[in-house]
GROMACS .gro file of C-alpha atoms in nm:
model
  433
    1UNK     CA    1   1.067   1.320  -1.479
    2UNK     CA    2   1.434   1.279  -1.566
    3UNK     CA    3   1.591   1.166  -1.896
    4UNK     CA    4   1.378   0.966  -2.137
    5UNK     CA    5   1.590   0.648  -2.161
    6UNK     CA    6   1.866   0.531  -1.932
    7UNK     CA    7   2.166   0.319  -2.024
    8UNK     CA    8   2.352   0.416  -1.707
    9UNK     CA    9   2.274   0.611  -1.392
   10UNK     CA   10   2.482   0.689  -1.086
   11UNK     CA   11   2.451   0.840  -0.742
   12UNK     CA   12   2.666   0.887  -0.435
   13UNK     CA   13   2.375   0.737  -0.236
   14UNK     CA   14   2.250   0.424  -0.413
   15UNK     CA   15   2.027   0.235  -0.168
   16UNK     CA   16   2.118  -0.131  -0.208
   17UNK     CA   17   1.982  -0.424  -0.002
   18UNK     CA   18   2.289  -0.414   0.222
   19UNK     CA   19   2.310  -0.037   0.264
   20UNK     CA   20   2.391   0.288   0.086
   21UNK     CA   21   2.703   0.344  -0.122
   22UNK     CA   22   2.819   0.536  -0.429
   23UNK     CA   23   2.756   0.330  -0.742
   24UNK     CA   24   2.681   0.332  -1.112
   25UNK     CA   25   2.404   0.115  -1.254
   26UNK     CA   26   2.423  -0.016  -1.610
   27UNK     CA   27   2.087  -0.079  -1.771
   28UNK     CA   28   2.012  -0.308  -2.064
   29UNK     CA   29   1.667  -0.389  -2.200
   30UNK     CA   30   1.500  -0.224  -1.902
   31UNK     CA   31   1.692  -0.426  -1.641
   32UNK     CA   32   1.991  -0.360  -1.421
   33UNK     CA   33   2.281  -0.545  -1.583
   34UNK     CA   34   2.574  -0.429  -1.368
   35UNK     CA   35   2.643  -0.242  -1.042
   36UNK     CA   36   2.977  -0.067  -1.077
   37UNK     CA   37   3.181   0.191  -0.884
   38UNK     CA   38   3.050   0.546  -0.901
   39UNK     CA   39   3.370   0.662  -1.074
   40UNK     CA   40   3.311   0.431  -1.371
   41UNK     CA   41   2.993   0.614  -1.466
   42UNK     CA   42   3.130   0.906  -1.666
   43UNK     CA   43   2.853   1.013  -1.903
   44UNK     CA   44   2.581   0.844  -1.699
   45UNK     CA   45   2.276   1.031  -1.575
   46UNK     CA   46   2.413   1.165  -1.246
   47UNK     CA   47   2.191   1.202  -0.938
   48UNK     CA   48   2.481   1.352  -0.745
   49UNK     CA   49   2.402   1.358  -0.374
   50UNK     CA   50   2.037   1.269  -0.426
   51UNK     CA   51   1.955   0.916  -0.318
   52UNK     CA   52   1.874   0.654  -0.580
   53UNK     CA   53   1.606   0.412  -0.458
   54UNK     CA   54   1.429   0.119  -0.620
   55UNK     CA   55   1.075   0.203  -0.720
   56UNK     CA   56   0.834   0.143  -0.432
   57UNK     CA   57   0.584  -0.144  -0.448
   58UNK     CA   58   0.242  -0.060  -0.305
   59UNK     CA   59   0.032  -0.374  -0.267
   60UNK     CA   60  -0.276  -0.202  -0.120
   61UNK     CA   61  -0.444   0.043  -0.358
   62UNK     CA   62  -0.814   0.098  -0.432
   63UNK     CA   63  -0.838   0.232  -0.786
   64UNK     CA   64  -1.219   0.183  -0.809
   65UNK     CA   65  -1.235   0.159  -1.190
   66UNK     CA   66  -1.460   0.042  -1.351
   67UNK     CA   67  -1.785   0.131  -1.180
   68UNK     CA   68  -1.676   0.398  -0.931
   69UNK     CA   69  -1.435   0.588  -1.152
   70UNK     CA   70  -1.575   0.915  -1.018
   71UNK     CA   71  -1.390   0.820  -0.695
   72UNK     CA   72  -1.058   0.733  -0.863
   73UNK     CA   73  -0.927   0.571  -1.181
   74UNK     CA   74  -0.622   0.407  -1.335
   75UNK     CA   75  -0.496   0.726  -1.503
   76UNK     CA   76  -0.513   0.945  -1.192
   77UNK     CA   77  -0.402   0.679  -0.944
   78UNK     CA   78  -0.096   0.574  -1.142
   79UNK     CA   79   0.007   0.936  -1.199
   80UNK     CA   80  -0.007   0.989  -0.824
   81UNK     CA   81   0.194   0.671  -0.774
   82UNK     CA   82   0.471   0.778  -1.011
   83UNK     CA   83   0.490   1.124  -0.853
   84UNK     CA   84   0.538   0.951  -0.516
   85UNK     CA   85   0.807   0.709  -0.631
   86UNK     CA   86   0.574   0.408  -0.658
   87UNK     CA   87   0.644   0.213  -0.977
   88UNK     CA   88   0.436  -0.098  -0.904
   89UNK     CA   89   0.096  -0.124  -0.741
   90UNK     CA   90  -0.162  -0.394  -0.682
   91UNK     CA   91  -0.527  -0.299  -0.717
   92UNK     CA   92  -0.779  -0.421  -0.459
   93UNK     CA   93  -1.086  -0.619  -0.575
   94UNK     CA   94  -1.328  -0.358  -0.437
   95UNK     CA   95  -1.465  -0.082  -0.468
   96UNK     CA   96  -1.489  -0.130  -0.841
   97UNK     CA   97  -1.812  -0.253  -1.000
   98UNK     CA   98  -1.816  -0.540  -1.053
   99UNK     CA   99  -1.574  -0.647  -0.778
  100UNK     CA  100  -1.294  -0.880  -0.887
  101UNK     CA  101  -1.455  -1.199  -0.757
  102UNK     CA  102  -1.468  -1.398  -1.081
  103UNK     CA  103  -1.257  -1.423  -1.395
  104UNK     CA  104  -1.503  -1.223  -1.605
  105UNK     CA  105  -1.472  -0.930  -1.363
  106UNK     CA  106  -1.091  -0.954  -1.375
  107UNK     CA  107  -1.112  -0.935  -1.754
  108UNK     CA  108  -1.324  -0.619  -1.729
  109UNK     CA  109  -1.077  -0.467  -1.483
  110UNK     CA  110  -0.782  -0.537  -1.712
  111UNK     CA  111  -0.971  -0.394  -2.011
  112UNK     CA  112  -1.045  -0.077  -1.813
  113UNK     CA  113  -0.679  -0.041  -1.716
  114UNK     CA  114  -0.538  -0.104  -2.064
  115UNK     CA  115  -0.351   0.197  -2.199
  116UNK     CA  116  -0.411   0.416  -1.893
  117UNK     CA  117  -0.135   0.317  -1.650
  118UNK     CA  118   0.193   0.505  -1.617
  119UNK     CA  119   0.330   0.246  -1.370
  120UNK     CA  120   0.299  -0.134  -1.358
  121UNK     CA  121  -0.028  -0.265  -1.213
  122UNK     CA  122  -0.133  -0.607  -1.088
  123UNK     CA  123  -0.458  -0.726  -0.936
  124UNK     CA  124  -0.591  -0.897  -0.625
  125UNK     CA  125  -0.895  -1.120  -0.636
  126UNK     CA  126  -1.172  -1.119  -0.377
  127UNK     CA  127  -1.309  -1.392  -0.149
  128UNK     CA  128  -1.676  -1.351  -0.058
  129UNK     CA  129  -1.933  -1.605   0.068
  130UNK     CA  130  -2.063  -1.685  -0.281
  131UNK     CA  131  -1.744  -1.739  -0.484
  132UNK     CA  132  -1.550  -2.032  -0.335
  133UNK     CA  133  -1.553  -2.208  -0.673
  134UNK     CA  134  -1.409  -1.897  -0.843
  135UNK     CA  135  -1.090  -1.879  -0.636
  136UNK     CA  136  -0.884  -2.135  -0.826
  137UNK     CA  137  -0.983  -1.996  -1.171
  138UNK     CA  138  -0.887  -1.645  -1.053
  139UNK     CA  139  -0.557  -1.781  -0.920
  140UNK     CA  140  -0.489  -1.947  -1.255
  141UNK     CA  141  -0.581  -1.620  -1.430
  142UNK     CA  142  -0.297  -1.447  -1.247
  143UNK     CA  143  -0.433  -1.260  -0.944
  144UNK     CA  144  -0.176  -1.222  -0.667
  145UNK     CA  145  -0.405  -1.349  -0.391
  146UNK     CA  146  -0.747  -1.296  -0.237
  147UNK     CA  147  -0.886  -1.028  -0.011
  148UNK     CA  148  -1.164  -1.091   0.237
  149UNK     CA  149  -1.338  -0.904   0.517
  150UNK     CA  150  -1.442  -1.036   0.856
  151UNK     CA  151  -1.677  -0.738   0.909
  152UNK     CA  152  -1.885  -0.514   0.683
  153UNK     CA  153  -1.675  -0.389   0.390
  154UNK     CA  154  -1.878  -0.072   0.340
  155UNK     CA  155  -2.012  -0.183  -0.001
  156UNK     CA  156  -2.295  -0.436  -0.035
  157UNK     CA  157  -2.146  -0.626  -0.329
  158UNK     CA  158  -1.847  -0.740  -0.122
  159UNK     CA  159  -1.991  -0.913   0.191
  160UNK     CA  160  -1.774  -1.047   0.475
  161UNK     CA  161  -1.693  -1.407   0.558
  162UNK     CA  162  -1.814  -1.571   0.877
  163UNK     CA  163  -1.592  -1.819   1.063
  164UNK     CA  164  -1.711  -2.125   0.869
  165UNK     CA  165  -1.675  -1.946   0.535
  166UNK     CA  166  -1.328  -1.827   0.636
  167UNK     CA  167  -1.226  -2.186   0.710
  168UNK     CA  168  -1.357  -2.299   0.373
  169UNK     CA  169  -1.168  -2.023   0.191
  170UNK     CA  170  -0.848  -2.099   0.380
  171UNK     CA  171  -0.880  -2.465   0.287
  172UNK     CA  172  -0.926  -2.385  -0.080
  173UNK     CA  173  -0.644  -2.129  -0.092
  174UNK     CA  174  -0.414  -2.375   0.088
  175UNK     CA  175  -0.480  -2.640  -0.177
  176UNK     CA  176  -0.336  -2.430  -0.458
  177UNK     CA  177  -0.073  -2.243  -0.254
  178UNK     CA  178  -0.240  -1.904  -0.268
  179UNK     CA  179  -0.233  -1.604  -0.036
  180UNK     CA  180  -0.530  -1.475   0.166
  181UNK     CA  181  -0.516  -1.109   0.271
  182UNK     CA  182  -0.761  -1.008   0.540
  183UNK     CA  183  -0.931  -0.695   0.669
  184UNK     CA  184  -0.901  -0.820   1.025
  185UNK     CA  185  -1.169  -0.666   1.243
  186UNK     CA  186  -1.412  -0.893   1.425
  187UNK     CA  187  -1.773  -0.799   1.348
  188UNK     CA  188  -1.879  -0.916   1.695
  189UNK     CA  189  -1.643  -0.668   1.865
  190UNK     CA  190  -1.753  -0.361   1.669
  191UNK     CA  191  -1.992  -0.122   1.841
  192UNK     CA  192  -2.292   0.067   1.710
  193UNK     CA  193  -2.231   0.424   1.604
  194UNK     CA  194  -2.525   0.662   1.606
  195UNK     CA  195  -2.510   0.987   1.414
  196UNK     CA  196  -2.198   1.166   1.540
  197UNK     CA  197  -1.941   1.426   1.445
  198UNK     CA  198  -1.720   1.327   1.742
  199UNK     CA  199  -1.406   1.138   1.651
  200UNK     CA  200  -1.399   0.972   1.992
  201UNK     CA  201  -1.740   0.817   1.926
  202UNK     CA  202  -1.612   0.669   1.600
  203UNK     CA  203  -1.296   0.543   1.769
  204UNK     CA  204  -1.497   0.383   2.049
  205UNK     CA  205  -1.712   0.201   1.793
  206UNK     CA  206  -1.405   0.028   1.644
  207UNK     CA  207  -1.202  -0.076   1.950
  208UNK     CA  208  -0.862  -0.237   1.930
  209UNK     CA  209  -1.001  -0.566   2.056
  210UNK     CA  210  -1.182  -0.605   1.721
  211UNK     CA  211  -0.841  -0.638   1.555
  212UNK     CA  212  -0.694  -0.850   1.834
  213UNK     CA  213  -0.981  -1.101   1.819
  214UNK     CA  214  -0.979  -1.124   1.440
  215UNK     CA  215  -0.603  -1.174   1.422
  216UNK     CA  216  -0.617  -1.441   1.694
  217UNK     CA  217  -0.878  -1.624   1.486
  218UNK     CA  218  -0.660  -1.605   1.176
  219UNK     CA  219  -0.359  -1.738   1.367
  220UNK     CA  220  -0.571  -2.028   1.492
  221UNK     CA  221  -0.727  -2.120   1.156
  222UNK     CA  222  -0.433  -2.062   0.920
  223UNK     CA  223  -0.302  -2.422   0.952
  224UNK     CA  224  -0.046  -2.404   0.676
  225UNK     CA  225  -0.218  -2.143   0.461
  226UNK     CA  226  -0.045  -1.811   0.390
  227UNK     CA  227  -0.240  -1.530   0.561
  228UNK     CA  228  -0.163  -1.159   0.559
  229UNK     CA  229  -0.315  -0.900   0.794
  230UNK     CA  230  -0.404  -0.577   0.617
  231UNK     CA  231  -0.363  -0.223   0.756
  232UNK     CA  232  -0.284  -0.309   1.119
  233UNK     CA  233  -0.376  -0.014   1.340
  234UNK     CA  234  -0.385  -0.169   1.689
  235UNK     CA  235  -0.051  -0.226   1.860
  236UNK     CA  236  -0.215  -0.463   2.110
  237UNK     CA  237  -0.226  -0.723   1.831
  238UNK     CA  238   0.152  -0.723   1.784
  239UNK     CA  239   0.215  -0.994   2.042
  240UNK     CA  240  -0.049  -1.219   1.882
  241UNK     CA  241   0.127  -1.179   1.547
  242UNK     CA  242   0.473  -1.230   1.695
  243UNK     CA  243   0.362  -1.541   1.884
  244UNK     CA  244   0.206  -1.687   1.570
  245UNK     CA  245   0.528  -1.629   1.377
  246UNK     CA  246   0.729  -1.800   1.652
  247UNK     CA  247   0.500  -2.104   1.620
  248UNK     CA  248   0.565  -2.119   1.247
  249UNK     CA  249   0.225  -1.985   1.136
  250UNK     CA  250   0.256  -1.829   0.791
  251UNK     CA  251   0.117  -1.497   0.913
  252UNK     CA  252   0.242  -1.158   0.796
  253UNK     CA  253   0.120  -0.805   0.858
  254UNK     CA  254   0.131  -0.458   0.711
  255UNK     CA  255   0.059  -0.112   0.842
  256UNK     CA  256   0.013   0.223   0.668
  257UNK     CA  257   0.168   0.571   0.678
  258UNK     CA  258  -0.144   0.720   0.840
  259UNK     CA  259  -0.114   0.488   1.141
  260UNK     CA  260   0.257   0.572   1.174
  261UNK     CA  261   0.210   0.948   1.129
  262UNK     CA  262  -0.130   1.065   1.255
  263UNK     CA  263  -0.276   1.039   1.605
  264UNK     CA  264  -0.627   1.044   1.748
  265UNK     CA  265  -0.535   1.341   1.966
  266UNK     CA  266  -0.499   1.571   1.664
  267UNK     CA  267  -0.829   1.480   1.494
  268UNK     CA  268  -1.094   1.744   1.545
  269UNK     CA  269  -1.464   1.668   1.562
  270UNK     CA  270  -1.611   1.677   1.212
  271UNK     CA  271  -1.269   1.627   1.047
  272UNK     CA  272  -1.380   1.331   0.840
  273UNK     CA  273  -1.080   1.356   0.607
  274UNK     CA  274  -0.910   1.151   0.884
  275UNK     CA  275  -1.168   0.871   0.884
  276UNK     CA  276  -1.041   0.524   0.796
  277UNK     CA  277  -1.114   0.167   0.905
  278UNK     CA  278  -0.960   0.047   1.125
  279UNK     CA  279  -0.920   0.390   1.284
  280UNK     CA  280  -0.621   0.606   1.369
  281UNK     CA  281  -0.544   0.552   1.738
  282UNK     CA  282  -0.350   0.742   2.006
  283UNK     CA  283   0.013   0.857   2.004
  284UNK     CA  284   0.131   0.579   2.235
  285UNK     CA  285  -0.020   0.322   1.999
  286UNK     CA  286   0.161   0.487   1.707
  287UNK     CA  287   0.494   0.455   1.888
  288UNK     CA  288   0.432   0.086   1.958
  289UNK     CA  289   0.355   0.029   1.589
  290UNK     CA  290   0.693   0.181   1.504
  291UNK     CA  291   0.856  -0.057   1.751
  292UNK     CA  292   0.673  -0.350   1.591
  293UNK     CA  293   0.794  -0.240   1.250
  294UNK     CA  294   1.153  -0.208   1.370
  295UNK     CA  295   1.134  -0.553   1.531
  296UNK     CA  296   1.003  -0.717   1.212
  297UNK     CA  297   0.665  -0.813   1.359
  298UNK     CA  298   0.512  -0.581   1.099
  299UNK     CA  299   0.652  -0.682   0.762
  300UNK     CA  300   0.576  -0.389   0.534
  301UNK     CA  301   0.419  -0.046   0.489
  302UNK     CA  302   0.168   0.025   0.211
  303UNK     CA  303  -0.079   0.305   0.147
  304UNK     CA  304  -0.433   0.159   0.159
  305UNK     CA  305  -0.506   0.441  -0.084
  306UNK     CA  306  -0.888   0.458  -0.068
  307UNK     CA  307  -1.029   0.782  -0.208
  308UNK     CA  308  -1.387   0.890  -0.262
  309UNK     CA  309  -1.563   1.200  -0.387
  310UNK     CA  310  -1.558   1.506  -0.157
  311UNK     CA  311  -1.937   1.472  -0.123
  312UNK     CA  312  -1.890   1.126   0.030
  313UNK     CA  313  -1.575   1.205   0.227
  314UNK     CA  314  -1.624   1.552   0.372
  315UNK     CA  315  -1.966   1.510   0.532
  316UNK     CA  316  -1.854   1.615   0.881
  317UNK     CA  317  -2.023   1.303   1.017
  318UNK     CA  318  -1.806   1.011   1.125
  319UNK     CA  319  -2.114   0.795   1.083
  320UNK     CA  320  -2.178   0.864   0.715
  321UNK     CA  321  -1.839   0.973   0.572
  322UNK     CA  322  -1.649   0.727   0.352
  323UNK     CA  323  -1.370   0.560   0.548
  324UNK     CA  324  -1.048   0.584   0.351
  325UNK     CA  325  -0.737   0.798   0.313
  326UNK     CA  326  -0.583   0.891  -0.023
  327UNK     CA  327  -0.206   0.900   0.023
  328UNK     CA  328  -0.051   0.715  -0.270
  329UNK     CA  329   0.166   1.013  -0.367
  330UNK     CA  330   0.276   1.098  -0.012
  331UNK     CA  331   0.376   0.766   0.142
  332UNK     CA  332   0.750   0.802   0.086
  333UNK     CA  333   0.792   1.151   0.238
  334UNK     CA  334   0.545   1.069   0.518
  335UNK     CA  335   0.748   0.765   0.616
  336UNK     CA  336   1.085   0.933   0.571
  337UNK     CA  337   0.982   1.234   0.780
  338UNK     CA  338   0.897   1.007   1.073
  339UNK     CA  339   1.163   0.741   1.019
  340UNK     CA  340   1.463   0.975   1.015
  341UNK     CA  341   1.344   1.128   1.345
  342UNK     CA  342   1.334   0.776   1.492
  343UNK     CA  343   1.684   0.675   1.384
  344UNK     CA  344   1.595   0.477   1.072
  345UNK     CA  345   1.765   0.511   0.735
  346UNK     CA  346   1.667   0.488   0.372
  347UNK     CA  347   1.768   0.121   0.369
  348UNK     CA  348   1.486   0.059   0.618
  349UNK     CA  349   1.239   0.257   0.409
  350UNK     CA  350   1.326   0.055   0.100
  351UNK     CA  351   1.293  -0.274   0.289
  352UNK     CA  352   0.950  -0.179   0.429
  353UNK     CA  353   0.803  -0.011   0.119
  354UNK     CA  354   0.966  -0.186  -0.176
  355UNK     CA  355   1.138  -0.517  -0.108
  356UNK     CA  356   0.901  -0.661   0.155
  357UNK     CA  357   0.576  -0.584  -0.031
  358UNK     CA  358   0.722  -0.731  -0.352
  359UNK     CA  359   0.826  -1.047  -0.171
  360UNK     CA  360   0.494  -1.074   0.011
  361UNK     CA  361   0.289  -1.070  -0.307
  362UNK     CA  362   0.541  -1.248  -0.527
  363UNK     CA  363   0.598  -0.956  -0.763
  364UNK     CA  364   0.919  -1.077  -0.922
  365UNK     CA  365   1.209  -0.857  -1.029
  366UNK     CA  366   1.084  -0.563  -0.825
  367UNK     CA  367   1.155  -0.377  -0.503
  368UNK     CA  368   1.535  -0.381  -0.494
  369UNK     CA  369   1.838  -0.253  -0.680
  370UNK     CA  370   2.016  -0.572  -0.784
  371UNK     CA  371   2.151  -0.727  -1.101
  372UNK     CA  372   1.863  -0.870  -1.303
  373UNK     CA  373   1.595  -0.658  -1.138
  374UNK     CA  374   1.377  -0.430  -1.347
  375UNK     CA  375   1.526  -0.080  -1.362
  376UNK     CA  376   1.244   0.087  -1.170
  377UNK     CA  377   1.425   0.374  -1.002
  378UNK     CA  378   1.355   0.687  -0.801
  379UNK     CA  379   1.574   0.993  -0.758
  380UNK     CA  380   1.495   1.116  -0.407
  381UNK     CA  381   1.621   1.429  -0.235
  382UNK     CA  382   1.616   1.329   0.134
  383UNK     CA  383   1.701   1.670   0.281
  384UNK     CA  384   1.449   1.878   0.085
  385UNK     CA  385   1.112   1.960   0.236
  386UNK     CA  386   0.774   2.082   0.117
  387UNK     CA  387   0.428   2.168   0.246
  388UNK     CA  388   0.145   1.942   0.132
  389UNK     CA  389  -0.090   2.125  -0.105
  390UNK     CA  390  -0.386   1.900  -0.196
  391UNK     CA  391  -0.422   2.083  -0.527
  392UNK     CA  392  -0.075   1.955  -0.626
  393UNK     CA  393  -0.168   1.590  -0.570
  394UNK     CA  394  -0.249   1.380  -0.875
  395UNK     CA  395  -0.521   1.153  -0.738
  396UNK     CA  396  -0.867   1.245  -0.861
  397UNK     CA  397  -0.995   1.461  -0.574
  398UNK     CA  398  -0.788   1.719  -0.379
  399UNK     CA  399  -0.875   1.585  -0.033
  400UNK     CA  400  -0.603   1.500   0.219
  401UNK     CA  401  -0.566   1.485   0.598
  402UNK     CA  402  -0.206   1.600   0.542
  403UNK     CA  403  -0.299   1.941   0.397
  404UNK     CA  404  -0.059   2.207   0.525
  405UNK     CA  405   0.180   1.952   0.682
  406UNK     CA  406   0.553   2.003   0.622
  407UNK     CA  407   0.723   1.684   0.506
  408UNK     CA  408   1.085   1.594   0.437
  409UNK     CA  409   1.195   1.419   0.119
  410UNK     CA  410   1.115   1.507  -0.243
  411UNK     CA  411   1.086   1.273  -0.542
  412UNK     CA  412   1.278   1.432  -0.827
  413UNK     CA  413   1.253   1.168  -1.102
  414UNK     CA  414   1.094   0.826  -1.155
  415UNK     CA  415   1.193   0.564  -1.411
  416UNK     CA  416   1.002   0.252  -1.511
  417UNK     CA  417   1.212  -0.023  -1.676
  418UNK     CA  418   1.481   0.236  -1.741
  419UNK     CA  419   1.253   0.489  -1.911
  420UNK     CA  420   1.142   0.817  -1.758
  421UNK     CA  421   0.777   0.808  -1.657
  422UNK     CA  422   0.578   1.038  -1.882
  423UNK     CA  423   0.227   1.102  -1.744
  424UNK     CA  424   0.107   1.176  -2.097
  425UNK     CA  425   0.245   0.850  -2.245
  426UNK     CA  426   0.128   0.558  -2.030
  427UNK     CA  427   0.378   0.271  -2.055
  428UNK     CA  428   0.292   0.067  -1.746
  429UNK     CA  429   0.237  -0.307  -1.788
  430UNK     CA  430  -0.051  -0.508  -1.652
  431UNK     CA  431   0.109  -0.776  -1.436
  432UNK     CA  432   0.006  -1.132  -1.364
  433UNK     CA  433   0.132  -1.350  -1.083
   0.00000   0.00000   0.00000
């Protein structure tokens, strides 16, 4: 992936926070030391007309190791990340065993990751009914925040919070200035789903009002705490989020490439590779999510990479199949394919997928090309296209709802702290807040 060590790199399309322009970057000790005119970069690694982006920051990744490494692991997930231009990711506290709900479990997670990661990796903690006293110690141990569910998580070791428990967690997190990130579906609004291969039955069982009600509750209870809505799929909730922001509530939201790309209309019965929670909704909803992203109501776009074994994923039953989409390697071309058709540029992509996630989680020195930032860089060919072949993806199992889809934008090279990513020589760091 490019030259082994960089001291200088240039492109006619360097994507800076204020737009694209020709430039040369000088790199010292793994950081960007100067941004100079393109012409001053004789002898530098030259990307030519390929765009030069900051490495993406994906704050929503389920790596599943230790405990469910047959689903995914640090080696395979971080290889997929690097191939997709993601140089920093944050690992969710489930579906690993044990979940990251106490300091001892965080230590096990870090030990499992040691020496396996080809990109930088940080960790979220979890908030469950039983671990209120563990939140501050986890915060002090360096997790970036705490994930909770308001409905069944899908795994028994990570139960949801009820309203009273949510209030208690918010109070505790507020006391030490932490961040609570929430799977925001109201358990009371979810329907029962009998055995079914029909996508419409699954969609009906997880109506948009489940998200609307949960997000309204979060906006009401936040009271000075920082709260982030995960994987927003329902555009009806946008006004609730926007209104909360206008009132000064510290509420942010993300969405994912699958909600901005796929539509319910294209999902065939039995096609459980498309199953995720909350679900993919109709085309009109997708367009409203794009409008919410453009308006800034949605703050960032991350993958919610959540793979499982083919035996768990491809059951043909929307009742029993694992709900998650593995897309860590494809997020950049998925977003660029849609964004360019909707009048957005690479500066927007970088803001949504690099700068905003880094700022949200407090991952310092990441997500932008600026003096002093870590030289995490991606050479991206924005006019090239390719057809998704699941066998060419680096995550553990070749399952993808995007199989056979033609996408625009190809990652040519990825650098971490100025060094070319080598999948056979893991050099990623384990990050702490």
